[in-house]
Short mmCIF file of C-alpha atoms and ligand atoms in Angstrom, two decimals:
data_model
loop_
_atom_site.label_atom_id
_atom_site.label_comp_id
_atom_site.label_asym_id
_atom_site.label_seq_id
_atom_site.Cartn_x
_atom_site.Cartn_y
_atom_site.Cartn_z
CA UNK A 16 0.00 0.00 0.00
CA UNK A 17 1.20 3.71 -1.05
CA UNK A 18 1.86 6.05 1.92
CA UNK A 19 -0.85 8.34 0.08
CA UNK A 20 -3.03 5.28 0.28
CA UNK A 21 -2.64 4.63 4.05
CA UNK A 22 -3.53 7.97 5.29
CA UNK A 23 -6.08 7.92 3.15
CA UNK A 24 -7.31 5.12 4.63
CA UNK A 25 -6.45 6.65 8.44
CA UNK A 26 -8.41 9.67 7.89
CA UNK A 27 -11.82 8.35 6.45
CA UNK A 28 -11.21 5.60 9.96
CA UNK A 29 -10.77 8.90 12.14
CA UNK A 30 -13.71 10.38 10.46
CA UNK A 31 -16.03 6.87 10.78
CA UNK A 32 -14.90 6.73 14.46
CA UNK A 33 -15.49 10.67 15.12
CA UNK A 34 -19.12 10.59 13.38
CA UNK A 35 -20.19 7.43 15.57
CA UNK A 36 -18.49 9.14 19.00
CA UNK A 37 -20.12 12.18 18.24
CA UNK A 38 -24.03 10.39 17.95
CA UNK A 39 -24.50 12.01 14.24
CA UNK A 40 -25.09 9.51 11.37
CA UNK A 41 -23.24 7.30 8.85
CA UNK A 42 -24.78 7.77 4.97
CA UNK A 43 -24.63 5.43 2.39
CA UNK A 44 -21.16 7.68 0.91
CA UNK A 45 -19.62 7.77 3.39
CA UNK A 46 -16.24 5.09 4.26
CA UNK A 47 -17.26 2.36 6.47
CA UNK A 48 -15.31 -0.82 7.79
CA UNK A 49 -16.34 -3.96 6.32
CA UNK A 50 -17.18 -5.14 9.39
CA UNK A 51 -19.71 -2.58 10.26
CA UNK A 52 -21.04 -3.16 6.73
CA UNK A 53 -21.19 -7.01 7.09
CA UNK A 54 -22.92 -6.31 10.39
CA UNK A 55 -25.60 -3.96 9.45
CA UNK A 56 -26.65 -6.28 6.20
CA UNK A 57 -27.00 -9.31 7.96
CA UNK A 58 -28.96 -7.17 11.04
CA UNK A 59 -31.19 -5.33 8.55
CA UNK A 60 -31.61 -8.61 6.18
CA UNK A 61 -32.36 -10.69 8.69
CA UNK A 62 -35.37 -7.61 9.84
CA UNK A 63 -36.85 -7.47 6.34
CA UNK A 64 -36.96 -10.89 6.07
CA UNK A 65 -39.02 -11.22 9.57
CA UNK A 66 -41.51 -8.67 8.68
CA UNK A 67 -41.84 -10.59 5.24
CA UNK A 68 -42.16 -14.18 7.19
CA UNK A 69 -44.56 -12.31 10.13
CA UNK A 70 -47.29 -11.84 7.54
CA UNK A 71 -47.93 -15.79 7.55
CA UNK A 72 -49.24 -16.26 11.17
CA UNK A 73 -51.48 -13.60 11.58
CA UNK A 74 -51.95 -14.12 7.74
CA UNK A 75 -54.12 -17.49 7.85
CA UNK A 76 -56.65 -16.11 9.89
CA UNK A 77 -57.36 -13.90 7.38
CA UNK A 78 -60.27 -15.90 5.62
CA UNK A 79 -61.38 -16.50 9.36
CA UNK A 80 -62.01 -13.22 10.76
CA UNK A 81 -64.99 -13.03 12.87
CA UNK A 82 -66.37 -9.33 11.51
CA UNK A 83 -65.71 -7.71 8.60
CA UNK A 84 -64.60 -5.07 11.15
CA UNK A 85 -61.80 -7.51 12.51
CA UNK A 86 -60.64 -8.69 8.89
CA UNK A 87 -60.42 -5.22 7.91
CA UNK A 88 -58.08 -4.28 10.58
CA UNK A 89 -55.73 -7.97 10.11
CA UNK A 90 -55.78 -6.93 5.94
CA UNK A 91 -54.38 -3.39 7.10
CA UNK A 92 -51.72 -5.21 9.51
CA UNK A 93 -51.12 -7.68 7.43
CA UNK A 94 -50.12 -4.84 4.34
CA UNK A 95 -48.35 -2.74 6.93
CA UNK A 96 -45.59 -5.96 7.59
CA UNK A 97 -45.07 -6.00 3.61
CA UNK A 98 -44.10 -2.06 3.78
CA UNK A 99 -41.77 -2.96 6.91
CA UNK A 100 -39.58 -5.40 4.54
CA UNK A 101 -39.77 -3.00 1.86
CA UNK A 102 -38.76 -0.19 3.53
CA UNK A 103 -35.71 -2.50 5.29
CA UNK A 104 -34.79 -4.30 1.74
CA UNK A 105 -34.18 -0.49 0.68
CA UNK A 106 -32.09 0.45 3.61
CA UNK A 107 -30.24 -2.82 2.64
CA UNK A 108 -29.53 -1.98 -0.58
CA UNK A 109 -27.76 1.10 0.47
CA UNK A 110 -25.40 -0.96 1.21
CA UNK A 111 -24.47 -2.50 -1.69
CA UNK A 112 -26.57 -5.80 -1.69
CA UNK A 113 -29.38 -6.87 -4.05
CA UNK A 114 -32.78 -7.43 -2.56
CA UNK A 115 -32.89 -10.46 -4.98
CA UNK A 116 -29.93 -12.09 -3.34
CA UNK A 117 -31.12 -11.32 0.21
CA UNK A 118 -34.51 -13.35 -0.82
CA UNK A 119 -32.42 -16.13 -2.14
CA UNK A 120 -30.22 -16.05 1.08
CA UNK A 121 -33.56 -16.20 3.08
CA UNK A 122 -35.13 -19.44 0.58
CA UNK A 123 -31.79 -21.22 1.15
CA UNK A 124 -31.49 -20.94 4.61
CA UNK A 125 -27.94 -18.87 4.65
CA UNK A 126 -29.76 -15.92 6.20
CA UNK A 127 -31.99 -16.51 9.49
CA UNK A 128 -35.34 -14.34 10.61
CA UNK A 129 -37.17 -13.91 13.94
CA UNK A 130 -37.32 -17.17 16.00
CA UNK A 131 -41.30 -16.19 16.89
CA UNK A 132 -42.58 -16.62 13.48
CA UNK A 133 -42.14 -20.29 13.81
CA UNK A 134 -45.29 -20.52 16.16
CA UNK A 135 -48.60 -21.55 14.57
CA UNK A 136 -51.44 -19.53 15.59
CA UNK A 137 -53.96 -21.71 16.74
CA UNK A 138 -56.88 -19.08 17.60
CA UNK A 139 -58.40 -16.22 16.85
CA UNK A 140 -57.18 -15.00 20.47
CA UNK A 141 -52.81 -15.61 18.85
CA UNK A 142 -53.93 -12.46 16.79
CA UNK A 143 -54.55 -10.03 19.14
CA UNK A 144 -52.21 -11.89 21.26
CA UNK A 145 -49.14 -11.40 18.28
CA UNK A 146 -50.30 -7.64 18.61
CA UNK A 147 -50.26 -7.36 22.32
CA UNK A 148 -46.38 -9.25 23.19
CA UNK A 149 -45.10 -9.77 19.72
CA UNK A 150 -45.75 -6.30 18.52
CA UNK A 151 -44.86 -5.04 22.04
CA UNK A 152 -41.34 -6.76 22.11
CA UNK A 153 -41.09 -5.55 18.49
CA UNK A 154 -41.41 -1.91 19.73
CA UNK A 155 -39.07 -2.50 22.96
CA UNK A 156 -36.14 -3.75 20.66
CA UNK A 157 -37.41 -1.16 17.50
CA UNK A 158 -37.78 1.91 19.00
CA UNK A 159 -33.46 2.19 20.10
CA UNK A 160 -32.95 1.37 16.53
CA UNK A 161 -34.05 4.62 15.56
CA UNK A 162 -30.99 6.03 16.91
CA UNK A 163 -28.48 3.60 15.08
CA UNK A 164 -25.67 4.90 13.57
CA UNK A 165 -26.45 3.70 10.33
CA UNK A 166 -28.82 6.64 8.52
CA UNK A 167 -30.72 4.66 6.06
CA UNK A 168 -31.86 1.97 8.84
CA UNK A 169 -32.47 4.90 11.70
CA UNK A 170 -34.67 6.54 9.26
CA UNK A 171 -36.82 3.52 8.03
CA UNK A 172 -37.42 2.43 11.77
CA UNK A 173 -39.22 5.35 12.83
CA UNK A 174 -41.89 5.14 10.55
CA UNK A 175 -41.58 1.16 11.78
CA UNK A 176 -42.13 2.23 14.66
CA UNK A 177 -45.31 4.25 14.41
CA UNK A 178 -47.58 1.39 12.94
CA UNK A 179 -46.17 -1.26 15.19
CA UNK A 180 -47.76 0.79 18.00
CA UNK A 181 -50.37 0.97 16.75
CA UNK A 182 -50.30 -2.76 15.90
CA UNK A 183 -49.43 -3.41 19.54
CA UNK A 184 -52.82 -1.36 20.36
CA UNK A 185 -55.27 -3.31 18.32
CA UNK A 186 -53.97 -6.60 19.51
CA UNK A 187 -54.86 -4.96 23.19
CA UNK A 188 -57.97 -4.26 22.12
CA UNK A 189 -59.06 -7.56 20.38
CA UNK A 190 -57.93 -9.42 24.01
CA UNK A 191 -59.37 -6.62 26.07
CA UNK A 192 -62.57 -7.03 23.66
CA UNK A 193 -62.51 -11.13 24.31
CA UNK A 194 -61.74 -10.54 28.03
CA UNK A 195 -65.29 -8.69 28.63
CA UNK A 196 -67.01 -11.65 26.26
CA UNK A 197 -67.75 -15.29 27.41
CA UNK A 198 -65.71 -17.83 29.29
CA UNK A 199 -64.75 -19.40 26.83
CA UNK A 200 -63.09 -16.25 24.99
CA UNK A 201 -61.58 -15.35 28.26
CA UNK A 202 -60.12 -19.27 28.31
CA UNK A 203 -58.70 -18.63 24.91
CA UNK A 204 -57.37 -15.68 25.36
CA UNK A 205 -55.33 -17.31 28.57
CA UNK A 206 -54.36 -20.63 26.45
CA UNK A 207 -52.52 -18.11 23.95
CA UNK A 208 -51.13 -16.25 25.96
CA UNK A 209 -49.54 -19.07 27.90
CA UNK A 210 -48.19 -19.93 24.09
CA UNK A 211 -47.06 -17.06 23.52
CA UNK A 212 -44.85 -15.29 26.51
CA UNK A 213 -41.92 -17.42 26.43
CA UNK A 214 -41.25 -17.36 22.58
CA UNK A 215 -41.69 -13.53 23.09
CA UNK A 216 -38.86 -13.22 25.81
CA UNK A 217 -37.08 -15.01 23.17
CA UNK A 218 -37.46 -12.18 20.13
CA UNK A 219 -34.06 -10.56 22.29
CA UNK A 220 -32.05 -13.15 21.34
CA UNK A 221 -29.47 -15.18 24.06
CA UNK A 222 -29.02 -13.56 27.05
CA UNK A 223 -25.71 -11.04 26.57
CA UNK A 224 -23.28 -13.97 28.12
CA UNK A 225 -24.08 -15.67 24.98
CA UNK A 226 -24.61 -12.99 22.56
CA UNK A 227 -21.41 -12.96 20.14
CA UNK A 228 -22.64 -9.61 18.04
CA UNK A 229 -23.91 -7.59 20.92
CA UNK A 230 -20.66 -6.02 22.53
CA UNK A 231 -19.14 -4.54 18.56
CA UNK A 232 -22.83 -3.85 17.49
CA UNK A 233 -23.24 -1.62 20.54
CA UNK A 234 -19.51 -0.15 20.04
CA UNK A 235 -20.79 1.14 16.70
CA UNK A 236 -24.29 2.84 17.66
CA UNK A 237 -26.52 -0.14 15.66
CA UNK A 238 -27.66 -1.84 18.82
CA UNK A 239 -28.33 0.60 21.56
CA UNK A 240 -29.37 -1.22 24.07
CA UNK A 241 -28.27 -4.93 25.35
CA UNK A 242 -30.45 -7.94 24.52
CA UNK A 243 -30.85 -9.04 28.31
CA UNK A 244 -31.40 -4.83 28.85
CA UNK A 245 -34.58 -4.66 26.55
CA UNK A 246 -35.82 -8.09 27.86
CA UNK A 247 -36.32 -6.56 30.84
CA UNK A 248 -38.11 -3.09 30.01
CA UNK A 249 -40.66 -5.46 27.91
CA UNK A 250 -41.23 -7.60 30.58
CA UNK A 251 -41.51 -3.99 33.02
CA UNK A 252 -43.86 -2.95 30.89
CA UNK A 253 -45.84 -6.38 29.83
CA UNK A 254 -46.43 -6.79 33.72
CA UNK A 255 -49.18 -4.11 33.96
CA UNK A 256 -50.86 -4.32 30.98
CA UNK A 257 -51.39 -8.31 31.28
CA UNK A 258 -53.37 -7.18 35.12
CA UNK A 259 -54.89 -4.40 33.49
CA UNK A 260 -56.13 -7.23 30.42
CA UNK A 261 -56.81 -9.74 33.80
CA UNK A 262 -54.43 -12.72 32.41
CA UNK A 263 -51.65 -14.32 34.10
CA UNK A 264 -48.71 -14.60 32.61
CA UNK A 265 -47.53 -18.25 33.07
CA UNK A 266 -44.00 -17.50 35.22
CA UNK A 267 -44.18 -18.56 38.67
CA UNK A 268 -40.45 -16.81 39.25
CA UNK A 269 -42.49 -13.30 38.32
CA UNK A 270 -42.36 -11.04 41.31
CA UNK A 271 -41.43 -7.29 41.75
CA UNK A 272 -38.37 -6.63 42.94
CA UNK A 273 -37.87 -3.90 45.18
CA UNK A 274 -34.10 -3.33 45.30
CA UNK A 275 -33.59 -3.37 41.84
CA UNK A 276 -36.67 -1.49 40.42
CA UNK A 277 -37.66 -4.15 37.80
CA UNK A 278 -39.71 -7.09 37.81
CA UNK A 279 -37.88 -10.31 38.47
CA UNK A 280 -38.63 -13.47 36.09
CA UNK A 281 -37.69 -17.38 35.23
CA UNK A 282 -35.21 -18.49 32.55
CA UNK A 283 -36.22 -18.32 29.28
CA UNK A 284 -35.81 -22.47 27.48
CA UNK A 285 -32.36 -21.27 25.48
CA UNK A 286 -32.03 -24.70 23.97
CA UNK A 287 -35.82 -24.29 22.31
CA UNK A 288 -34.46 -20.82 21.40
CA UNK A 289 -31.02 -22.59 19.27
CA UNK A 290 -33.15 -25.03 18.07
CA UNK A 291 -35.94 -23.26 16.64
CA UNK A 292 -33.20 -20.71 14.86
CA UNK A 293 -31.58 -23.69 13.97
CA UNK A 294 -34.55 -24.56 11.54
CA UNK A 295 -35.97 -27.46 14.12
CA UNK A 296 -38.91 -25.26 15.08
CA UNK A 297 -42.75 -26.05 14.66
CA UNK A 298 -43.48 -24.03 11.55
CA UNK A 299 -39.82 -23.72 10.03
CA UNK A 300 -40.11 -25.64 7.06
CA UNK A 301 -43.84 -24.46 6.47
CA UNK A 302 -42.63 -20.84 6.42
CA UNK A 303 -39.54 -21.24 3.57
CA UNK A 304 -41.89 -22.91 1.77
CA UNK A 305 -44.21 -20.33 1.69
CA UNK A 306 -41.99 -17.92 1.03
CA UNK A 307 -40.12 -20.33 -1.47
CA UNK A 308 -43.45 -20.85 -3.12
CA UNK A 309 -44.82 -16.81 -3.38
CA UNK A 310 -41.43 -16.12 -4.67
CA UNK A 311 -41.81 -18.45 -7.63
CA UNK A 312 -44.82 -17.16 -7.99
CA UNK A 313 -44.21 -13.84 -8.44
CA UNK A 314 -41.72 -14.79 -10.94
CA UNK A 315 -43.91 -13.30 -13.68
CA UNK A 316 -44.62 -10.14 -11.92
CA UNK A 317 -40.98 -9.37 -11.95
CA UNK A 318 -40.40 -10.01 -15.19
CA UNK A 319 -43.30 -8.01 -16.08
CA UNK A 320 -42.06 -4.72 -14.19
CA UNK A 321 -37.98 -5.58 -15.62
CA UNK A 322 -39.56 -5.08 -18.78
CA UNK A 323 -41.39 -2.36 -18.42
CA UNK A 324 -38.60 -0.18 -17.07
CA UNK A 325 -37.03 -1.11 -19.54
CA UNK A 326 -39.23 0.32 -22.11
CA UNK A 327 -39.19 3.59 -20.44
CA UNK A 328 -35.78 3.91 -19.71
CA UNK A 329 -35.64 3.46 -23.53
CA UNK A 330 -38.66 4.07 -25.58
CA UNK A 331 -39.35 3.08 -29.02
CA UNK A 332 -39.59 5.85 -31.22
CA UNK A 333 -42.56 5.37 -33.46
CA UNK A 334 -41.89 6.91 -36.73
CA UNK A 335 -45.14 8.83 -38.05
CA UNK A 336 -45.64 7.97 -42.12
CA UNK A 337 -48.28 11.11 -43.66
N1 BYC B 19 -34.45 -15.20 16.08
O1 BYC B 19 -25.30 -12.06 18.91
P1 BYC B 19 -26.77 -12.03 18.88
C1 BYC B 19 -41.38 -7.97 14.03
C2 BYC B 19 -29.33 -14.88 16.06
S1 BYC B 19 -40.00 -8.40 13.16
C3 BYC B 19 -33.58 -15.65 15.15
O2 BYC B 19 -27.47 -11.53 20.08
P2 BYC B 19 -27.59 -9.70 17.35
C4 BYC B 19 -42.73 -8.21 13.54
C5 BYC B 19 -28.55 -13.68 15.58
O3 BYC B 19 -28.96 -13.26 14.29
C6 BYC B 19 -38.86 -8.90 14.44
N2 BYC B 19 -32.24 -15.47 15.26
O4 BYC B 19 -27.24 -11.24 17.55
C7 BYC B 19 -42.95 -8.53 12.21
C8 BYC B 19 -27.15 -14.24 15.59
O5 BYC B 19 -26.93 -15.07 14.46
P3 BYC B 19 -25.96 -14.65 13.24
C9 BYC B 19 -37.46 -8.93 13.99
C10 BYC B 19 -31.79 -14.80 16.34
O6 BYC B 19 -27.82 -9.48 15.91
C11 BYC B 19 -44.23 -8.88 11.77
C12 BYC B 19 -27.15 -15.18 16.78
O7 BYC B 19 -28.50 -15.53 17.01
N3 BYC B 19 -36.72 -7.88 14.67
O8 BYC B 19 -41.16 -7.57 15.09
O9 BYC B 19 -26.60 -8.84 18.04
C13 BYC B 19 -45.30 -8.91 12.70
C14 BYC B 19 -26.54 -14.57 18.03
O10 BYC B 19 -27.35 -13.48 18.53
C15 BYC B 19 -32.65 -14.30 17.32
C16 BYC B 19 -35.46 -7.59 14.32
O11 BYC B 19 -34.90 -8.22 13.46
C17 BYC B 19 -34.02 -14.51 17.17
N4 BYC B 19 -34.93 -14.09 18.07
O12 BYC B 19 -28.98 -9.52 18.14
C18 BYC B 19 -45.07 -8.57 14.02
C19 BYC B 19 -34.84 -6.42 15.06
N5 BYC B 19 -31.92 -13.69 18.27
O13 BYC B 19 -26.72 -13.58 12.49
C20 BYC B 19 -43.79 -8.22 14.45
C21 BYC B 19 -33.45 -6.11 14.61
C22 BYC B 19 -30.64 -13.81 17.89
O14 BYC B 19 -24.69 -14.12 13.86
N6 BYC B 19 -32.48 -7.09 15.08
N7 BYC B 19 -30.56 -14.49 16.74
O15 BYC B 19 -25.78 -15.89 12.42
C23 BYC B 19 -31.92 -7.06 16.30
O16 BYC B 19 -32.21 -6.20 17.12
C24 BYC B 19 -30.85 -8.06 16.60
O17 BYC B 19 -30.40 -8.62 15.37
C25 BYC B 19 -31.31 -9.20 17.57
C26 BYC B 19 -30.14 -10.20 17.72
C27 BYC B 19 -31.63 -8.63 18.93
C28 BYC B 19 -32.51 -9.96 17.02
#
C-alpha cells in the first residue's frame, strides 16, 4: 500500500470513528469498515426478512375473521408488515446488496429471521395476542434502533415504529374485547397467551453472556441497548398491561423486585431458542416454503415490471408515415 493510500485510509477511519463518537449519522457515501457493513446487512436482512415471514401467522386467519370489522383491521396489519420489509430491503440496498440475493439467502437458509414466526397460531385469540407481546417486544427492541448509527436503517425504523404501536394497540384491544365476552373467549385468550410469553422473551435473542454480536454492534451505535437490557423493560412494561387485560402470565419466578426497580422473572428455554433458529422449530419448514413458493410465484410479476422499465428507460420511437 502507497503512503498516500494509508492515510487515506487513516483519515476516512478517524472520520467513521469521530461521526459514531459524536451520535450524528453514517450515509450510504460515506467510508465504512467492512465489518460494520457485514454487520448492518445481515442485522437489517435478517429484519426485512421477519416482517416478510410475520405476515404468515397472523396471515391465515385472514379468511377466518370473525367481523368484517376484525378482517379489515388484520388486511391493514397484514399490508403494513409488507411495507416494513420493503422499507428494510431499501435500507439494505444502500449498502451495496441486491434485494434479490437477500430473498435467495432467506429461501436457502444462509440468512436466518425472527425465531417467533415459527409458532402456529392456533386461535383467533394468537392475533390479538401477536399484537399485544409480539408487537410489544417488536417496539421495545425497535424503538433504540431509531438512533443507530447507520442513517438509512435509523430513518426507516421510525416510521416502523409508528404502525407497530399501533399494531401493539389493536392486539390490546381484540384481548381486552374477548376478556369482557364469554368464558370461553376469556379461556382462549389465557391458552394463547400461555403460548405465547416465552417465545416472546425469546425475540431478544441469548441472554448477553451468549450474545457474540452484541458487545461490537453496541460499540458502533446499531444496537443501543443490550439484549438481556430490553428483555427486561418489555417484561416492566408487559407486567401491567397483562393485570390491566386480567391474564396471568404463566412465570411462577415473576415477582417485583424492590431493590432493583424491575420485575424479576424465570429463565427463558435457550435450547428451544437454538433449536428453533436452527430450523428445528414447529413451523420452520412451512414458512420457507411459503416464502419459497410466493417467490416463484411472483416470478412473472418481476419479469413483467424488468420489462417495463425497460421500455421507459428506452422508448421506441414510433416513426409517423403522412
Ligand atoms: N431469532 O449475537 P446475537 C417484528 C441470532 S420483526 C432468530 O445476540 P444480534 C414483527 C442472531 O442473528 C422482528 N435469530 O445477535 C414482524 C445471531 O446469528 P448470526 C425482527 C436470532 O444481531 C411482523 C445469533 O442468534 N426484529 O417484530 O446482536 C409482525 C446470536 O445473537 C434471534 C429484528 O430483526 C431470534 N430471536 O442480536 C409482528 C430487530 N436472536 O446472524 C412483528 C433487529 C438472535 O450471527 N435485530 N438471533 O448468524 C436485532 O435487534 C438483533 O439482530 C437481535 C439479535 C436482537 C434480534
Amino acid at each position: 500500500m502507497t503512503v498516500q493510500t494509508e492515510q487515506t485510509k487513516q483519515t476516512e477511519q478517524q472520520h467513521f470513528e469521530r461521526t459514531i463518537g459524536h451520535e450524528q449519522r453514517i450515509e450510504p457515501r460515506d467510508w465504512m469498515p467492512d465489518g460494520y457493513r457485514r454487520t448492518l446487512v445481515r442485522q437489517i436482512a435478517q429484519h426485512a426478512h421477519s416482517e416478510i415471514i410475520g405476515m404468515q401467522p397472523e396471515g391465515t386467519w385472514l379468511a377466518s375473521a370473525p367481523s368484517l370489522r376484525r378482517k379489515a383491521i388484520l388486511v391493514a396489519k397484514v399490508q403494513d408488515e409488507a411495507g416494513h420489509g420493503i422499507y428494510l430491503y431499501s435500507a439494505a440496498e444502500t449498502l451495496g446488496v441486491d434485494r434479490q440475493d437477500l430473498t435467495e439467502q432467506l429461501i436457502d437458509r444462509r440468512q436466518k429471521y425472527s425465531s417467533i414466526f415459527n409458532y402456529p397460531t392456533l386461535s383467533y385469540a394468537d392475533v390479538g395476542t401477536i399484537g399485544w407481546l409480539v408487537d410489544g417486544a417488536a417496539i421495545c427492541n425497535q424503538v433504540p434502533l431509531c438512533r443507530s448509527s447507520y442513517g438509512p436503517y435509523a430513518r426507516a425504523m421510525i416510521r416502523v415504529c409508528k404502525e407497530e404501536s399501533f399494531h401493539q394497540r389493536q392486539g390490546f384491544e381484540l384481548l381486552m374485547t374477548m376478556m369482557t365476552g364469554t368464558d370461553e373467549q376469556r379461556a382462549m385468550v389465557q391458552e394463547s397467551v400461555d403460548r405465547w410469553w416465552w417465545p416472546s422473551l425469546m425475540m431478544f435473542g441469548p441472554p448477553d453472556d451468549a450474545s457474540p454480536n452484541s458487545a461490537q454492534s453496541m460499540a458502533w451505535g446499531i444496537k443501543r441497548h443490550s439484549n438481556d437490557e430490553l428483555r427486561q423493560r418489555f417484561v416492566d412494561m408487559s407486567v401491567p398491561q397483562a393485570e390491566v387485560l386480567g391474564v396471568t402470565l404463566p412465570d411462577p419466578e415473576l415477582a417485583w423486585n424492590e431493590e432493583r426497580g424491575h420485575y424479576d422473572f424465570g429463565e427463558p428455554d435457550w435450547d428451544e431458542l437454538s433449536r428453533v433458529i436452527r430450523g428445528e422449530g414447529a413451523c420452520n419448514d412451512e414458512r420457507v416454503a411459503r416464502r419459497t413458493q410466493a417467490h416463484e410465484d411472483g416470478e412473472w410479476v418481476r419479469a413483467a415490471a424488468a420489462a417495463y422499465a425497460q421500455k421507459q428507460a428506452h422508448p421506441v420511437v414510433e416513426e409517423r408515415t403522412a
